[in-house]
Coordinates of C-alpha atoms in Angstrom, one line a residue:
M1 CA 26.7 -49.5 40.5
S2 CA 24.1 -49.7 43.0
T3 CA 24.3 -50.5 46.7
P4 CA 21.5 -53.0 47.2
D5 CA 21.4 -52.7 51.1
K6 CA 20.6 -49.2 51.2
L7 CA 17.8 -46.9 50.1
P8 CA 17.9 -43.8 48.4
P9 CA 18.0 -40.7 50.4
F10 CA 14.3 -39.5 51.2
S11 CA 11.9 -38.5 53.9
E12 CA 8.4 -40.2 53.8
E13 CA 7.9 -38.0 57.2
A14 CA 8.3 -34.7 55.6
E15 CA 7.0 -35.8 51.8
R16 CA 3.8 -36.7 54.0
G17 CA 4.3 -33.3 55.7
V18 CA 4.6 -31.2 52.3
L19 CA 1.3 -32.8 51.1
G20 CA -0.8 -32.6 54.0
S21 CA 0.1 -29.2 54.4
I22 CA -1.1 -28.6 50.7
I23 CA -4.5 -29.7 51.6
L24 CA -4.8 -27.7 54.6
E25 CA -3.2 -24.4 53.1
P26 CA -2.9 -24.9 49.4
A27 CA -2.8 -21.3 48.4
R28 CA 0.1 -20.8 50.5
V29 CA 2.1 -23.8 50.4
L30 CA 2.0 -24.2 46.4
P31 CA 4.2 -21.1 46.2
L32 CA 6.3 -22.3 48.8
C33 CA 7.0 -25.7 47.2
A34 CA 7.3 -24.1 43.6
A35 CA 10.2 -21.5 45.2
A36 CA 12.0 -24.6 46.8
G37 CA 12.0 -26.2 43.4
I38 CA 9.8 -29.2 44.2
T39 CA 7.9 -31.1 41.4
G40 CA 6.4 -34.4 41.3
E41 CA 10.1 -36.3 40.7
S42 CA 11.0 -34.4 44.1
F43 CA 8.9 -37.3 46.1
Y44 CA 10.3 -40.8 46.7
M45 CA 7.3 -42.5 47.0
P46 CA 5.3 -43.3 43.7
A47 CA 1.9 -42.4 46.1
H48 CA 3.4 -39.5 47.1
Q49 CA 3.9 -38.4 43.0
V50 CA 0.7 -39.1 42.4
V51 CA -0.8 -36.8 44.8
F52 CA 1.4 -33.9 44.1
A53 CA 0.4 -34.0 40.6
A54 CA -3.2 -34.5 41.2
L55 CA -2.6 -31.1 44.0
T56 CA -0.7 -29.3 41.6
A57 CA -3.2 -29.7 38.6
M58 CA -6.7 -28.6 40.8
D59 CA -7.6 -25.2 41.2
S60 CA -6.0 -24.4 45.1
K61 CA -9.5 -22.9 46.0
S62 CA -11.2 -25.7 45.7
V63 CA -8.5 -28.2 47.3
D64 CA -9.8 -30.3 50.1
L65 CA -9.5 -33.6 51.1
L66 CA -13.0 -34.5 49.6
T67 CA -12.0 -33.2 46.1
I68 CA -8.7 -34.5 45.9
G69 CA -10.3 -37.8 46.7
E70 CA -12.5 -37.3 44.0
H71 CA -10.0 -36.0 41.7
L72 CA -8.0 -39.2 41.8
K73 CA -11.2 -41.3 41.7
A74 CA -12.2 -39.9 38.3
Q75 CA -8.1 -40.4 37.3
G76 CA -8.4 -44.0 38.7
Q77 CA -5.5 -43.8 40.8
L78 CA -7.4 -43.3 44.2
E79 CA -7.3 -47.0 45.1
K80 CA -3.9 -47.2 43.5
I81 CA -2.3 -45.4 46.2
G82 CA -4.3 -46.8 49.2
G83 CA -8.0 -45.4 49.2
P84 CA -9.3 -42.6 51.1
Q85 CA -7.5 -44.0 54.4
F86 CA -4.2 -42.9 52.9
L87 CA -5.6 -39.5 52.2
E88 CA -6.5 -39.3 55.7
Q89 CA -3.0 -40.1 56.9
L90 CA -1.6 -37.2 55.4
I91 CA -4.3 -35.2 57.4
T92 CA -3.5 -37.5 60.5
A93 CA 0.1 -36.8 59.8
T94 CA 0.1 -33.2 59.6
P95 CA -2.5 -31.5 61.5
T96 CA -1.3 -28.0 60.8
A97 CA 0.8 -26.2 57.8
A98 CA 2.5 -24.4 60.1
H99 CA 6.2 -26.5 59.2
A100 CA 5.3 -26.5 55.6
E101 CA 8.4 -24.8 54.8
Y102 CA 10.6 -27.0 56.8
Y103 CA 9.3 -30.0 55.0
A104 CA 9.5 -28.6 51.8
K105 CA 13.0 -28.2 52.2
I106 CA 13.9 -31.6 53.4
V107 CA 12.3 -33.2 50.2
A108 CA 14.3 -30.7 47.9
D109 CA 17.6 -31.9 50.0
K110 CA 16.7 -35.5 50.0
F111 CA 16.0 -35.0 45.9
A112 CA 19.2 -33.3 45.3
L113 CA 20.9 -36.1 47.2
R114 CA 19.6 -38.6 45.4
E115 CA 20.2 -36.8 41.7
I116 CA 24.0 -36.4 43.4
L117 CA 24.1 -40.1 44.0
A118 CA 22.6 -41.1 40.1
T119 CA 25.1 -38.6 38.6
S120 CA 27.7 -40.5 40.8
Q121 CA 26.3 -44.0 39.7
R122 CA 26.5 -42.8 36.3
T123 CA 30.0 -41.4 36.3
T124 CA 31.0 -45.0 37.7
E125 CA 29.5 -47.1 35.1
K126 CA 30.8 -45.1 32.1
A127 CA 34.4 -45.4 34.3
Y128 CA 34.2 -48.9 33.7
S129 CA 33.8 -48.7 30.1
A130 CA 36.6 -49.5 27.8
D131 CA 36.3 -46.5 25.6
A132 CA 36.0 -44.0 28.7
K133 CA 38.1 -40.8 28.6
P134 CA 39.1 -39.0 31.5
C135 CA 39.0 -35.7 30.9
E136 CA 35.8 -35.8 29.1
L137 CA 34.0 -37.9 31.8
A138 CA 35.3 -35.7 34.1
A139 CA 34.3 -32.4 33.0
A140 CA 30.6 -33.9 32.6
T141 CA 30.6 -34.8 35.7
A142 CA 31.5 -31.7 36.7
T143 CA 29.1 -30.2 34.5
E144 CA 26.5 -31.9 36.0
L145 CA 27.3 -31.1 39.2
Q146 CA 27.5 -27.4 39.0
R147 CA 23.5 -27.5 37.4
M148 CA 22.8 -29.0 40.6
A149 CA 24.8 -26.9 42.9
D150 CA 23.3 -23.9 41.1
N151 CA 19.6 -25.1 41.3
V152 CA 20.4 -25.2 45.1
A153 CA 21.8 -21.6 44.8
D154 CA 18.6 -20.4 42.9
N155 CA 16.4 -21.0 45.8
L156 CA 17.8 -18.2 47.3
S157 CA 15.8 -14.9 46.5
A158 CA 15.4 -11.2 47.0
Q159 CA 12.4 -9.6 47.0
D160 CA 11.1 -6.3 45.0
A161 CA 10.7 -3.7 47.2
S162 CA 8.4 -2.1 45.1
A163 CA 5.9 -4.6 46.1
W164 CA 6.3 -4.3 49.5
I165 CA 5.0 -0.8 49.0
A166 CA 2.2 -1.1 46.5
E167 CA 1.1 -4.0 49.1
T168 CA -0.5 -4.0 52.6
P169 CA 2.4 -5.9 54.8
P170 CA 1.2 -9.7 56.1
S171 CA 0.0 -9.6 59.5
V172 CA 2.2 -10.3 62.4
D173 CA 2.0 -13.8 64.4
P174 CA 2.8 -12.9 68.3
V175 CA 3.7 -15.4 70.6
L176 CA 3.5 -12.9 73.6
E177 CA 1.6 -9.8 72.4
N178 CA 3.8 -6.7 71.5
T179 CA 6.8 -8.5 72.1
F180 CA 7.9 -11.4 70.4
D181 CA 6.6 -13.9 67.4
A182 CA 6.5 -16.9 65.8
G183 CA 10.1 -17.9 64.3
D184 CA 11.7 -15.1 66.4
K185 CA 15.2 -16.0 68.8
V186 CA 14.2 -14.8 72.5
P187 CA 16.7 -15.2 74.8
I188 CA 15.7 -15.3 78.8
I189 CA 19.0 -13.9 81.2
G190 CA 19.1 -13.5 84.6
S191 CA 21.3 -14.5 88.1
S192 CA 21.9 -18.2 89.3
K193 CA 19.2 -17.4 92.1
A194 CA 16.8 -15.6 89.5
R195 CA 14.8 -19.1 89.6
K196 CA 15.1 -18.5 85.4
S197 CA 13.9 -22.1 84.9
F198 CA 10.7 -21.4 86.8
F199 CA 10.4 -18.4 85.1
V200 CA 10.6 -20.1 81.3
L201 CA 8.8 -22.9 82.8
Q202 CA 5.8 -20.3 84.0
L203 CA 5.8 -18.9 80.3
C204 CA 5.3 -22.1 78.7
L205 CA 2.4 -23.4 80.6
A206 CA 0.6 -19.9 79.9
I207 CA 1.6 -20.3 75.9
A208 CA 0.1 -24.0 76.0
S209 CA -2.9 -23.0 78.3
G210 CA -3.4 -19.4 76.4
K211 CA -3.4 -17.8 80.1
N212 CA -1.8 -14.3 80.4
V213 CA 1.5 -14.3 82.4
L214 CA 2.6 -11.7 84.6
R215 CA 2.1 -8.3 82.2
W216 CA 1.4 -10.0 79.1
H217 CA -1.0 -11.1 76.7
I218 CA -1.1 -14.5 75.0
P219 CA -2.9 -14.0 71.9
Q220 CA -4.0 -18.0 71.0
V221 CA -2.6 -21.2 72.7
R222 CA 0.5 -22.8 70.8
R223 CA 2.6 -26.1 70.9
V224 CA 5.4 -26.2 73.1
L225 CA 8.7 -28.1 73.6
L226 CA 10.7 -27.6 76.2
I227 CA 13.9 -29.1 76.3
Q228 CA 15.8 -29.3 79.7
F229 CA 19.3 -30.4 80.3
E230 CA 19.8 -29.8 84.2
L231 CA 17.0 -32.0 86.2
K232 CA 16.0 -35.7 86.2
A233 CA 12.8 -36.1 84.7
T234 CA 11.3 -37.1 87.9
H235 CA 12.1 -34.0 89.5
Y236 CA 11.0 -31.8 86.4
W237 CA 8.0 -33.8 86.6
R238 CA 7.3 -32.5 90.1
R239 CA 8.1 -29.2 89.3
V240 CA 5.4 -28.9 86.4
H241 CA 2.8 -30.4 88.5
N242 CA 3.3 -28.0 91.3
L243 CA 3.8 -25.2 89.1
A244 CA 0.5 -25.8 87.4
G245 CA -1.3 -26.9 90.3
T246 CA -0.2 -23.1 91.9
L247 CA -1.5 -21.5 88.5
G248 CA -4.5 -23.4 88.4
I249 CA -4.0 -25.2 85.0
A250 CA -5.9 -28.3 84.4
P251 CA -4.3 -31.2 82.5
E252 CA -7.0 -30.8 79.9
E253 CA -5.7 -27.0 79.4
I254 CA -2.4 -27.9 78.0
A255 CA -3.2 -31.6 76.7
G256 CA -1.2 -32.0 73.8
R257 CA 0.7 -28.8 73.8
L258 CA 3.3 -28.8 76.1
H259 CA 5.9 -31.7 76.1
V260 CA 9.1 -32.0 78.0
A261 CA 11.8 -33.5 77.1
S262 CA 14.5 -33.8 80.2
L263 CA 18.0 -34.4 77.9
R264 CA 20.3 -34.5 81.1
G265 CA 23.1 -36.7 80.0
H266 CA 22.4 -37.0 76.5
D267 CA 24.4 -36.1 73.4
V268 CA 21.6 -33.5 71.7
T269 CA 22.5 -32.1 68.0
P270 CA 20.9 -29.5 66.1
E271 CA 19.2 -32.6 63.8
K272 CA 17.7 -34.4 66.8
I273 CA 16.2 -31.3 68.0
M274 CA 14.4 -31.0 64.7
V275 CA 13.2 -34.4 64.3
L276 CA 11.7 -33.6 68.3
A277 CA 10.4 -30.3 66.8
S278 CA 8.8 -31.8 63.9
K279 CA 7.3 -34.9 65.8
H280 CA 5.6 -32.6 68.5
H281 CA 4.5 -30.0 65.6
A282 CA 5.9 -27.3 68.0
E283 CA 5.6 -23.4 67.6
V284 CA 7.5 -22.9 70.2
I285 CA 11.0 -24.4 71.2
V286 CA 12.8 -23.8 74.9
I287 CA 16.3 -24.4 75.7
D288 CA 17.0 -24.6 79.4
P289 CA 20.0 -23.7 79.6
L290 CA 22.1 -22.5 76.7
Y291 CA 25.6 -23.3 77.7
K292 CA 24.7 -27.3 78.0
L293 CA 23.9 -27.5 74.3
A294 CA 26.8 -25.2 73.4
D295 CA 29.9 -27.0 71.9
G296 CA 32.9 -25.0 72.8
D297 CA 33.5 -21.7 74.9
E298 CA 31.2 -19.3 75.4
N299 CA 33.5 -17.0 76.0
L300 CA 34.5 -17.0 72.1
A301 CA 32.5 -15.7 69.8
R302 CA 33.1 -17.8 66.9
D303 CA 32.0 -20.8 69.1
M304 CA 28.9 -19.1 70.1
K305 CA 28.1 -18.2 66.6
L306 CA 27.8 -22.0 65.4
V307 CA 24.8 -22.5 68.3
L308 CA 23.0 -19.0 67.2
A309 CA 23.0 -19.9 63.8
M310 CA 21.7 -23.5 64.4
F311 CA 18.9 -21.4 66.3
D312 CA 18.3 -19.4 63.0
S313 CA 18.1 -22.7 61.3
L314 CA 15.8 -24.4 63.8
A315 CA 13.4 -20.7 63.6
E316 CA 13.9 -21.1 59.8
E317 CA 12.9 -24.3 59.1
T318 CA 10.1 -24.7 62.1
G319 CA 8.5 -21.6 62.1
A320 CA 8.9 -21.5 65.7
A321 CA 9.7 -19.0 68.1
I322 CA 13.0 -20.2 69.9
L323 CA 13.7 -19.1 73.9
Y324 CA 16.9 -20.2 75.4
V325 CA 17.8 -19.7 79.1
H326 CA 21.1 -17.8 79.7
H327 CA 23.0 -16.7 82.9
N328 CA 24.6 -13.4 83.9
P329 CA 28.0 -13.6 84.5
K330 CA 29.7 -12.7 88.0
G331 CA 29.1 -9.4 90.0
T332 CA 25.9 -7.0 90.2
A333 CA 24.3 -7.4 87.1
G334 CA 22.7 -4.0 87.5
D335 CA 25.9 -2.5 87.4
R336 CA 25.8 -3.2 83.3
D337 CA 24.1 -2.0 80.7
A338 CA 21.0 -4.6 79.8
R339 CA 22.4 -6.0 76.7
D340 CA 26.0 -6.5 78.6
R341 CA 24.3 -8.4 81.1
G342 CA 24.5 -12.1 79.8
A343 CA 27.7 -14.1 80.2
G344 CA 30.3 -15.0 77.9
S345 CA 30.7 -13.8 73.9
G346 CA 28.7 -10.5 73.5
V347 CA 27.3 -11.9 70.3
I348 CA 24.7 -14.2 72.6
A349 CA 23.4 -11.0 74.3
R350 CA 23.2 -8.8 71.1
D351 CA 21.8 -11.5 68.4
F352 CA 18.0 -11.8 69.2
D353 CA 14.6 -10.4 68.4
A354 CA 13.8 -9.7 71.8
C355 CA 15.1 -10.5 75.6
I356 CA 14.0 -10.8 78.9
Y357 CA 16.2 -9.9 81.9
L358 CA 15.7 -10.9 85.2
T359 CA 18.0 -8.7 87.3
D360 CA 18.2 -8.2 91.2
H361 CA 15.7 -5.8 92.6
K362 CA 17.4 -3.0 95.0
E363 CA 15.1 -4.9 97.7
D364 CA 15.8 -8.8 98.7
G365 CA 13.4 -11.2 97.1
L366 CA 12.2 -9.2 94.4
L367 CA 13.1 -9.3 90.6
V368 CA 12.9 -6.5 87.8
C369 CA 11.6 -7.9 84.7
E370 CA 13.1 -5.7 81.5
T371 CA 12.9 -6.6 77.8
L372 CA 14.7 -5.1 74.8
L373 CA 12.9 -5.4 71.4
R374 CA 13.6 -5.1 68.0
N375 CA 10.3 -5.3 66.5
Y376 CA 7.7 -3.4 68.8
P377 CA 8.1 -0.6 71.4
P378 CA 10.1 -0.5 74.2
Q379 CA 8.0 -1.8 77.7
E380 CA 8.2 -0.2 81.0
A381 CA 10.3 -2.7 83.4
F382 CA 7.9 -4.2 86.2
T383 CA 8.9 -5.7 89.3
I384 CA 7.9 -9.2 90.1
K385 CA 8.4 -11.9 93.1
W386 CA 8.1 -15.7 93.8
Q387 CA 4.8 -16.0 95.9
E388 CA 3.0 -19.3 96.7
G389 CA 5.0 -21.5 94.1
H390 CA 4.9 -18.8 91.3
F391 CA 5.6 -15.5 89.8
V392 CA 3.9 -12.3 90.6
V393 CA 3.9 -8.6 89.3
C394 CA 4.2 -6.2 92.3
D395 CA 2.8 -3.2 91.1
D396 CA 3.2 -1.4 94.3
V397 CA 6.9 -1.5 93.6
A398 CA 9.3 0.5 91.6
A399 CA 11.3 -1.3 88.9
I400 CA 14.7 -0.2 90.7
V401 CA 17.6 -2.7 89.9
R402 CA 20.3 -3.3 92.7
T403 CA 23.6 -1.7 91.7
S404 CA 27.1 -1.7 93.7
A405 CA 26.1 2.0 94.4
N406 CA 22.4 1.5 96.0
R407 CA 23.9 -1.7 98.2
N408 CA 25.8 -0.7 101.6
K409 CA 29.3 -2.2 102.1
A410 CA 27.0 -5.1 103.8
G411 CA 25.6 -6.1 100.6
S412 CA 22.1 -4.0 101.6
T413 CA 20.4 -1.5 99.4
G414 CA 21.6 1.9 100.4
P415 CA 20.0 5.3 99.4
Q416 CA 18.8 6.0 95.6
L417 CA 19.8 8.7 93.6
T418 CA 17.3 11.5 94.7
K419 CA 16.2 15.0 93.0
T420 CA 18.1 16.3 95.9
D421 CA 21.0 14.7 95.0
A422 CA 20.6 15.8 91.2
L423 CA 19.4 19.1 91.8
G424 CA 22.5 20.1 94.2
V425 CA 25.3 19.3 91.6
V426 CA 24.1 22.5 89.3
A427 CA 22.8 24.4 92.5
V428 CA 25.6 27.1 91.6
K429 CA 25.8 26.8 88.0
A430 CA 24.4 25.2 84.4
L431 CA 27.0 22.1 83.9
P432 CA 27.5 20.8 80.7
A433 CA 25.7 17.4 80.6
K434 CA 28.5 15.5 80.8
A435 CA 29.9 16.9 83.5
F436 CA 26.6 16.7 85.1
I437 CA 26.7 12.9 84.4
E438 CA 30.0 12.4 86.2
A439 CA 29.4 14.6 89.0
L440 CA 26.4 12.3 90.3
R441 CA 28.9 9.0 89.2
Q442 CA 31.8 11.0 91.3
L443 CA 29.0 11.0 94.4
G444 CA 28.7 7.3 94.0
F445 CA 25.9 6.8 91.6
T446 CA 25.5 4.9 88.6
V447 CA 25.6 6.5 85.2
R448 CA 22.0 4.8 84.0
Q449 CA 21.0 6.5 87.1
A450 CA 22.4 9.5 86.5
E451 CA 20.9 9.6 82.9
A452 CA 17.3 8.3 84.2
M453 CA 17.1 11.3 86.1
R454 CA 18.7 13.9 84.3
D455 CA 16.1 12.9 81.5
N456 CA 12.9 12.9 84.1
L457 CA 14.0 16.6 85.9
L458 CA 13.8 17.5 82.2
D459 CA 10.6 16.1 81.1
D460 CA 9.0 17.6 84.1
G461 CA 10.5 21.1 83.5
T462 CA 12.9 21.1 86.6
L463 CA 15.8 21.4 84.6
K464 CA 16.6 23.2 81.5
Q465 CA 19.0 22.7 78.7
F466 CA 20.5 24.8 76.3
T467 CA 23.7 24.3 73.3
P468 CA 25.2 27.5 72.7
P469 CA 25.8 28.5 69.3
V470 CA 29.8 28.4 69.4
F471 CA 32.3 25.8 68.6
P472 CA 33.0 23.2 70.2
R473 CA 28.9 22.3 70.7
K474 CA 28.3 21.7 74.3
N475 CA 25.1 21.0 75.6
F476 CA 24.6 22.4 79.1
V477 CA 21.7 21.7 81.5
G478 CA 20.8 23.5 84.7
M479 CA 18.1 25.4 87.0
P480 CA 15.8 27.1 84.7
D481 CA 16.9 30.8 85.7
Q482 CA 20.7 29.5 84.8
I483 CA 19.5 28.4 81.5
A484 CA 17.7 31.6 80.9
A485 CA 21.0 33.9 82.0
M486 CA 23.1 31.8 79.4
K487 CA 20.6 32.4 76.4
K488 CA 20.9 35.8 77.1
D489 CA 24.2 35.7 77.6
Y490 CA 24.4 34.6 74.0
E491 CA 22.0 36.5 72.1
N492 CA 23.0 38.7 69.0
P493 CA 22.2 42.2 69.8
K494 CA 21.5 42.8 65.9
L495 CA 18.9 39.8 65.7
K496 CA 16.6 41.6 68.2
V497 CA 13.5 44.0 66.4

């Protein structure tokens, strides 16, 4: 039983994307197709089946636009598929193989749907026969559907780790050097007045033009898709125009590499973002802001997990880095540990590969730029300010975040924790490490400030530490002479030479 007014499930764009990707990078994409279970019949278009069969029959080392054309010509099939122009269109439609895995998944999924549809149609036809037996028909259909389900599950795999030991790992593909890579999830978190949207736009302009930004190096230019939900297109146009002008970025420096989708008031689904990303071959996708895309309560983990899972899928299927702009909760952000600054459910502030924080500096008009990185060494925080229409680094200003402790009751910033303050609490005797921190906290300073000062004083030798060989174990910090005296008190005379 067929449905004449509907075509079977297929994606001509994805099929072209797979074939074009193979021609561009056969050694990488052909194994990827095999892993996805793609064969000639996975393609719906007959011409695509012919091209795929030819590509898999050739030596991957010799595949290019010319050799595939010659191969098809020798087989008498070149003109049947539309001639050399057809092959050229595959390359035109697929300028990069970066999204090959995304295309391959679509082709495999559409083929699976056609298989399910065909099984359903066969079952329907058999059900109309006079001798149809319900139990046998149901069992046969269930067996066939289970086979297809198993084939889909077989696309999951685990790697033999011995190969990882024996072979050199592949090189990474950094978008911002030593910060985050293609395929990473990167939230940008800051207060409502931190100009987060300007910051992320400046970042996008830099990535699309290949110009370094603030303290970060851009290894290569990328195609960027920026999806913004807050401003009308005309106002965002003005923002892009002005910011690019202050940065000295000319139109030709980002031509074809930065696309802005102004979707205020639009109903945007993950599928629509996938289509946009595929259309523009995006290597970096930016969502500004996150809460406009979220369907649910940002304070509920179950609702936010759905959004973050969508970002996982988007990154996995497109290979693009996913950046999203998020806000701090009310209050002084500097009072919280960096990983607790994002508003709403804690999963937002923890499910990432890299995170960039824009936090108020203790001095008005400045911001502290901090990062938390999963795959790269820690980076030193630095101070930035908005100057002449863009952000610049303030190399001569220490990166000190604003806290409740370093502001006075009028709201302006107050004195910082000094070396004199810290040494004052151990002026009489050494203290347990926790008591040292608590003493400074009682003086109005934050735990973070106290820990940072303790570490600095230990590093430069101003303070020493010692853990006596008794139970329960306690680590003490104090002046060098205090710690020396403690060590002497615990010396075992029997161990002396």
